[in-house]
GROMACS .gro file of C-alpha atoms in nm:
model
  257
    1MET     CA    1  -5.794  -6.851  -4.981
    2GLU     CA    2  -5.780  -6.488  -4.877
    3MET     CA    3  -5.444  -6.408  -4.730
    4LEU     CA    4  -5.444  -6.314  -4.357
    5ASP     CA    5  -5.358  -5.956  -4.264
    6THR     CA    6  -5.037  -5.992  -4.063
    7ARG     CA    7  -5.001  -5.634  -3.964
    8HIS     CA    8  -5.150  -5.698  -3.622
    9LEU     CA    9  -5.047  -6.059  -3.577
   10CYS     CA   10  -4.783  -6.142  -3.315
   11PRO     CA   11  -4.513  -6.383  -3.456
   12GLY     CA   12  -4.438  -6.495  -3.099
   13CYS     CA   13  -4.775  -6.648  -3.017
   14MET     CA   14  -4.971  -6.595  -3.345
   15SER     CA   15  -5.244  -6.398  -3.168
   16ARG     CA   16  -5.391  -6.061  -3.250
   17TRP     CA   17  -5.155  -5.775  -3.141
   18GLU     CA   18  -5.318  -5.438  -3.136
   19ASP     CA   19  -5.029  -5.200  -3.052
   20THR     CA   20  -4.725  -5.343  -3.227
   21LYS     CA   21  -4.501  -5.064  -3.097
   22LYS     CA   22  -4.531  -5.221  -2.752
   23PRO     CA   23  -4.442  -5.582  -2.650
   24CYS     CA   24  -4.713  -5.832  -2.709
   25PRO     CA   25  -4.931  -5.845  -2.386
   26ARG     CA   26  -4.975  -6.221  -2.428
   27CYS     CA   27  -4.615  -6.346  -2.496
   28GLY     CA   28  -4.394  -6.039  -2.460
   29PHE     CA   29  -4.262  -6.053  -2.812
   30SER     CA   30  -4.109  -5.731  -2.939
   31TRP     CA   31  -3.981  -5.648  -3.289
   32GLU     CA   32  -3.683  -5.482  -3.131
   33THR     CA   33  -3.567  -5.800  -2.959
   34GLY     CA   34  -3.734  -6.065  -3.165
   35GLU     CA   35  -3.590  -6.012  -3.514
   36SER     CA   36  -3.440  -6.294  -3.730
   37GLY     CA   37  -3.100  -6.429  -3.623
   38GLY     CA   38  -3.009  -6.492  -3.989
   39ARG     CA   39  -3.049  -6.869  -4.034
   40GLU     CA   40  -3.426  -6.896  -3.990
   41LEU     CA   41  -3.706  -6.804  -4.233
   42PRO     CA   42  -3.861  -6.457  -4.169
   43PRO     CA   43  -4.187  -6.438  -3.972
   44PHE     CA   44  -4.502  -6.475  -4.181
   45THR     CA   45  -4.345  -6.699  -4.442
   46VAL     CA   46  -4.617  -6.928  -4.584
   47LEU     CA   47  -4.538  -7.288  -4.655
   48GLY     CA   48  -4.748  -7.517  -4.874
   49GLY     CA   49  -4.994  -7.238  -4.911
   50ARG     CA   50  -5.127  -7.321  -4.573
   51TYR     CA   51  -4.884  -7.287  -4.284
   52LEU     CA   52  -4.799  -6.936  -4.170
   53LEU     CA   53  -4.471  -6.927  -3.975
   54GLY     CA   54  -4.411  -6.722  -3.673
   55LYS     CA   55  -4.086  -6.677  -3.480
   56ARG     CA   56  -3.823  -6.948  -3.421
   57ILE     CA   57  -3.894  -7.139  -3.098
   58GLY     CA   58  -3.598  -7.376  -3.109
   59ALA     CA   59  -3.292  -7.489  -3.303
   60GLY     CA   60  -3.098  -7.820  -3.277
   61GLY     CA   61  -2.834  -8.008  -3.473
   62PHE     CA   62  -3.058  -8.098  -3.759
   63GLY     CA   63  -3.345  -7.843  -3.766
   64ILE     CA   64  -3.502  -7.510  -3.677
   65SER     CA   65  -3.847  -7.506  -3.521
   66TYR     CA   66  -4.111  -7.240  -3.558
   67ILE     CA   67  -4.447  -7.167  -3.407
   68ALA     CA   68  -4.702  -7.155  -3.692
   69LEU     CA   69  -5.063  -7.106  -3.773
   70ASP     CA   70  -5.267  -7.348  -3.989
   71LEU     CA   71  -5.457  -7.101  -4.211
   72THR     CA   72  -5.717  -7.365  -4.307
   73GLU     CA   73  -5.809  -7.480  -3.954
   74GLU     CA   74  -5.688  -7.173  -3.762
   75LYS     CA   75  -5.489  -7.394  -3.529
   76LEU     CA   76  -5.154  -7.334  -3.361
   77LEU     CA   77  -4.875  -7.565  -3.493
   78ALA     CA   78  -4.506  -7.624  -3.460
   79VAL     CA   79  -4.308  -7.658  -3.783
   80LYS     CA   80  -3.960  -7.817  -3.786
   81GLU     CA   81  -3.740  -7.732  -4.089
   82PHE     CA   82  -3.456  -7.962  -4.197
   83PHE     CA   83  -3.147  -7.737  -4.158
   84PRO     CA   84  -2.844  -7.936  -4.037
   85ALA     CA   85  -2.600  -7.711  -3.852
   86GLY     CA   86  -2.261  -7.696  -4.014
   87MET     CA   87  -2.385  -7.868  -4.326
   88ALA     CA   88  -2.642  -7.625  -4.476
   89GLU     CA   89  -2.682  -7.259  -4.563
   90ARG     CA   90  -2.967  -7.045  -4.679
   91ARG     CA   91  -2.968  -6.867  -5.010
   92GLY     CA   92  -3.276  -6.654  -5.011
   93MET     CA   93  -3.547  -6.895  -4.913
   94GLU     CA   94  -3.362  -7.202  -5.038
   95VAL     CA   95  -3.168  -7.439  -4.812
   96VAL     CA   96  -2.857  -7.583  -4.978
   97PRO     CA   97  -2.566  -7.787  -4.865
   98GLU     CA   98  -2.253  -7.589  -4.778
   99GLU     CA   99  -1.973  -7.633  -5.032
  100GLU     CA  100  -1.755  -7.826  -4.789
  101ALA     CA  101  -2.039  -8.051  -4.663
  102ASP     CA  102  -2.009  -8.423  -4.751
  103GLU     CA  103  -2.293  -8.509  -4.992
  104GLU     CA  104  -2.346  -8.857  -4.844
  105ASP     CA  105  -2.365  -8.724  -4.488
  106TYR     CA  106  -2.605  -8.453  -4.597
  107GLN     CA  107  -2.843  -8.692  -4.772
  108ARG     CA  108  -2.815  -8.932  -4.482
  109ALA     CA  109  -2.923  -8.656  -4.242
  110ARG     CA  110  -3.207  -8.565  -4.472
  111GLU     CA  111  -3.330  -8.929  -4.484
  112SER     CA  112  -3.305  -8.938  -4.107
  113PHE     CA  113  -3.532  -8.626  -4.093
  114ARG     CA  114  -3.785  -8.795  -4.325
  115ARG     CA  115  -3.778  -9.105  -4.107
  116GLU     CA  116  -3.850  -8.894  -3.801
  117ALA     CA  117  -4.171  -8.777  -3.963
  118GLU     CA  118  -4.260  -9.131  -4.070
  119LEU     CA  119  -4.209  -9.273  -3.722
  120LEU     CA  120  -4.397  -8.989  -3.547
  121ALA     CA  121  -4.694  -9.039  -3.783
  122ARG     CA  122  -4.740  -9.388  -3.649
  123PHE     CA  123  -4.854  -9.252  -3.308
  124VAL     CA  124  -5.126  -9.010  -3.403
  125GLY     CA  125  -5.387  -9.035  -3.128
  126THR     CA  126  -5.147  -9.177  -2.872
  127GLU     CA  127  -5.187  -8.985  -2.550
  128GLY     CA  128  -4.862  -8.828  -2.427
  129ILE     CA  129  -4.699  -8.807  -2.774
  130VAL     CA  130  -4.694  -8.488  -2.976
  131THR     CA  131  -4.935  -8.524  -3.273
  132TYR     CA  132  -4.800  -8.539  -3.627
  133ARG     CA  133  -4.989  -8.329  -3.881
  134ASP     CA  134  -4.803  -8.303  -4.210
  135TYR     CA  135  -4.475  -8.342  -4.401
  136LEU     CA  136  -4.384  -8.128  -4.702
  137GLU     CA  137  -4.089  -8.050  -4.914
  138GLU     CA  138  -4.030  -7.691  -5.024
  139ASN     CA  139  -3.741  -7.436  -5.053
  140GLY     CA  140  -3.500  -7.723  -5.129
  141THR     CA  141  -3.560  -7.872  -4.791
  142ALA     CA  142  -3.823  -8.054  -4.582
  143TYR     CA  143  -4.070  -7.956  -4.305
  144LEU     CA  144  -4.234  -8.162  -4.034
  145VAL     CA  145  -4.566  -8.020  -3.903
  146MET     CA  146  -4.692  -8.108  -3.553
  147ASP     CA  147  -4.929  -7.972  -3.295
  148TYR     CA  148  -4.791  -7.686  -3.097
  149VAL     CA  149  -4.756  -7.801  -2.734
  150GLU     CA  150  -4.784  -7.497  -2.507
  151GLY     CA  151  -4.582  -7.487  -2.183
  152PRO     CA  152  -4.230  -7.512  -2.052
  153ASN     CA  153  -4.020  -7.821  -2.076
  154LEU     CA  154  -3.978  -8.023  -1.758
  155LYS     CA  155  -3.633  -7.885  -1.700
  156GLN     CA  156  -3.766  -7.533  -1.699
  157ALA     CA  157  -4.067  -7.634  -1.488
  158LEU     CA  158  -3.829  -7.785  -1.226
  159ARG     CA  159  -3.620  -7.478  -1.223
  160GLU     CA  160  -3.924  -7.257  -1.172
  161ARG     CA  161  -4.061  -7.489  -0.900
  162GLY     CA  162  -3.730  -7.473  -0.711
  163LYS     CA  163  -3.755  -7.816  -0.554
  164PRO     CA  164  -3.785  -8.182  -0.671
  165PHE     CA  165  -4.118  -8.350  -0.719
  166THR     CA  166  -4.222  -8.595  -0.445
  167GLN     CA  167  -4.233  -8.966  -0.537
  168GLU     CA  168  -4.607  -8.956  -0.572
  169GLU     CA  169  -4.599  -8.646  -0.796
  170ALA     CA  170  -4.316  -8.796  -1.013
  171LEU     CA  171  -4.515  -9.122  -1.062
  172GLU     CA  172  -4.830  -8.936  -1.145
  173LEU     CA  173  -4.647  -8.722  -1.405
  174MET     CA  174  -4.457  -9.002  -1.563
  175LYS     CA  175  -4.724  -9.275  -1.581
  176PRO     CA  176  -4.881  -9.136  -1.905
  177ILE     CA  177  -4.536  -9.105  -2.054
  178LEU     CA  178  -4.451  -9.463  -1.960
  179LEU     CA  179  -4.777  -9.579  -2.126
  180ALA     CA  180  -4.690  -9.374  -2.434
  181VAL     CA  181  -4.345  -9.532  -2.445
  182ASP     CA  182  -4.494  -9.871  -2.410
  183ALA     CA  183  -4.716  -9.799  -2.707
  184MET     CA  184  -4.403  -9.705  -2.908
  185HIS     CA  185  -4.219 -10.024  -2.802
  186ARG     CA  186  -4.524 -10.235  -2.916
  187LYS     CA  187  -4.471 -10.090  -3.256
  188TRP     CA  188  -4.098 -10.163  -3.245
  189VAL     CA  189  -3.992  -9.800  -3.206
  190ILE     CA  190  -3.757  -9.660  -2.942
  191HIS     CA  191  -3.723  -9.289  -2.872
  192ARG     CA  192  -3.365  -9.280  -2.747
  193ASP     CA  193  -3.379  -8.917  -2.629
  194ILE     CA  194  -3.616  -8.903  -2.339
  195SER     CA  195  -3.505  -8.627  -2.106
  196PRO     CA  196  -3.665  -8.322  -1.921
  197GLU     CA  197  -3.583  -8.105  -2.231
  198ASN     CA  198  -3.805  -8.329  -2.446
  199LEU     CA  199  -4.106  -8.338  -2.203
  200ILE     CA  200  -4.344  -8.040  -2.230
  201ARG     CA  201  -4.556  -7.962  -1.927
  202LYS     CA  202  -4.883  -7.833  -2.054
  203PRO     CA  203  -5.103  -7.586  -1.860
  204ASP     CA  204  -5.306  -7.879  -1.725
  205GLY     CA  205  -4.992  -8.024  -1.566
  206THR     CA  206  -4.955  -8.326  -1.793
  207LEU     CA  207  -4.647  -8.413  -1.991
  208THR     CA  208  -4.609  -8.454  -2.367
  209LEU     CA  209  -4.312  -8.629  -2.530
  210ILE     CA  210  -4.160  -8.445  -2.829
  211ASP     CA  211  -3.860  -8.463  -3.064
  212PHE     CA  212  -3.837  -8.798  -3.248
  213GLY     CA  213  -3.515  -8.703  -3.422
  214ALA     CA  214  -3.328  -8.988  -3.258
  215ALA     CA  215  -3.607  -9.243  -3.266
  216ARG     CA  216  -3.539  -9.567  -3.453
  217GLU     CA  217  -3.701  -9.898  -3.517
  218PHE     CA  218  -3.538 -10.185  -3.322
  219SER     CA  219  -3.526 -10.560  -3.329
  220PHE     CA  220  -3.393 -10.827  -3.100
  221ALA     CA  221  -3.166 -10.961  -3.362
  222GLU     CA  222  -2.805 -11.002  -3.245
  223GLN     CA  223  -2.665 -10.797  -3.535
  224GLU     CA  224  -2.880 -10.487  -3.446
  225ASN     CA  225  -2.648 -10.196  -3.374
  226LEU     CA  226  -2.782  -9.840  -3.356
  227THR     CA  227  -2.584  -9.523  -3.368
  228VAL     CA  228  -2.453  -9.350  -3.056
  229ILE     CA  229  -2.688  -9.082  -2.908
  230VAL     CA  230  -2.592  -8.938  -2.569
  231LYS     CA  231  -2.766  -8.701  -2.332
  232ARG     CA  232  -2.553  -8.711  -2.025
  233GLY     CA  233  -2.747  -8.792  -1.706
  234TYR     CA  234  -3.027  -8.962  -1.898
  235ALA     CA  235  -2.862  -9.190  -2.149
  236PRO     CA  236  -2.794  -9.550  -2.029
  237GLU     CA  237  -2.458  -9.720  -2.059
  238GLU     CA  238  -2.531  -9.879  -2.403
  239GLN     CA  239  -2.577  -9.538  -2.568
  240TYR     CA  240  -2.217  -9.451  -2.494
  241HIS     CA  241  -2.084  -9.734  -2.703
  242SER     CA  242  -2.148  -9.797  -3.075
  243GLY     CA  243  -2.115 -10.177  -3.025
  244SER     CA  244  -2.384 -10.201  -2.757
  245ARG     CA  245  -2.744 -10.308  -2.823
  246GLN     CA  246  -3.029 -10.066  -2.767
  247GLY     CA  247  -3.387 -10.156  -2.705
  248PRO     CA  248  -3.694 -10.086  -2.485
  249TRP     CA  249  -3.465 -10.095  -2.178
  250THR     CA  250  -3.289  -9.791  -2.322
  251ASP     CA  251  -3.599  -9.575  -2.298
  252LEU     CA  252  -3.694  -9.721  -1.954
  253TYR     CA  253  -3.361  -9.617  -1.810
  254ALA     CA  254  -3.410  -9.264  -1.948
  255CYS     CA  255  -3.762  -9.238  -1.804
  256CYS     CA  256  -3.636  -9.344  -1.461
  257ALA     CA  257  -3.347  -9.099  -1.483
   0.00000   0.00000   0.00000
């Protein structure tokens, strides 16, 4: 494969950028303000000989997300790198556990990341859920590849709107998400982190559910006891207590909130 000339490629939106001395006219990216913060991989890193990374678009407790370009299909993607905050550091390109990190906790977190990819892969083709594309291991860590969903999250969209949605608008927005959540529950998976931050509003106005980092399989067995995951304002009562059972009702509460 011939390597793409990145001299006129914007790492902010992965589109052609003619005058790189000025901010990108499409997304506003500028090399003066968009340089690496130190933890993330540099723009135009290639993973698996196929995925060209752009800038960082997000960072959470267990990973760093990048916009990316599939060099084979010339398609925009999002790539999430396993990089647990407070537990890992980067040495060159490699991700390694920090010296003081607990090895069992680190491996447990990595297994959780692999399980996130595994669960998301079950819902390829399900409307309303971000599409899984690939999972690979490189640089001493792992990467989850998904479709890139363009648009603000619902929290940002509400802030820009400046007023709440009407009841009719809210029902229209959330119906496809409720159907997607129902499809998850039919396969014995709960998301456990449904909130405005994890709902992307695409240019056509529809919502897409992202971030399966907290998703888990569930059962109705009495002994089932999942870990505590709390997003205040959207998490139901059972997510505040380690001894409480979680199930489809957990996601339904969050959708209603």
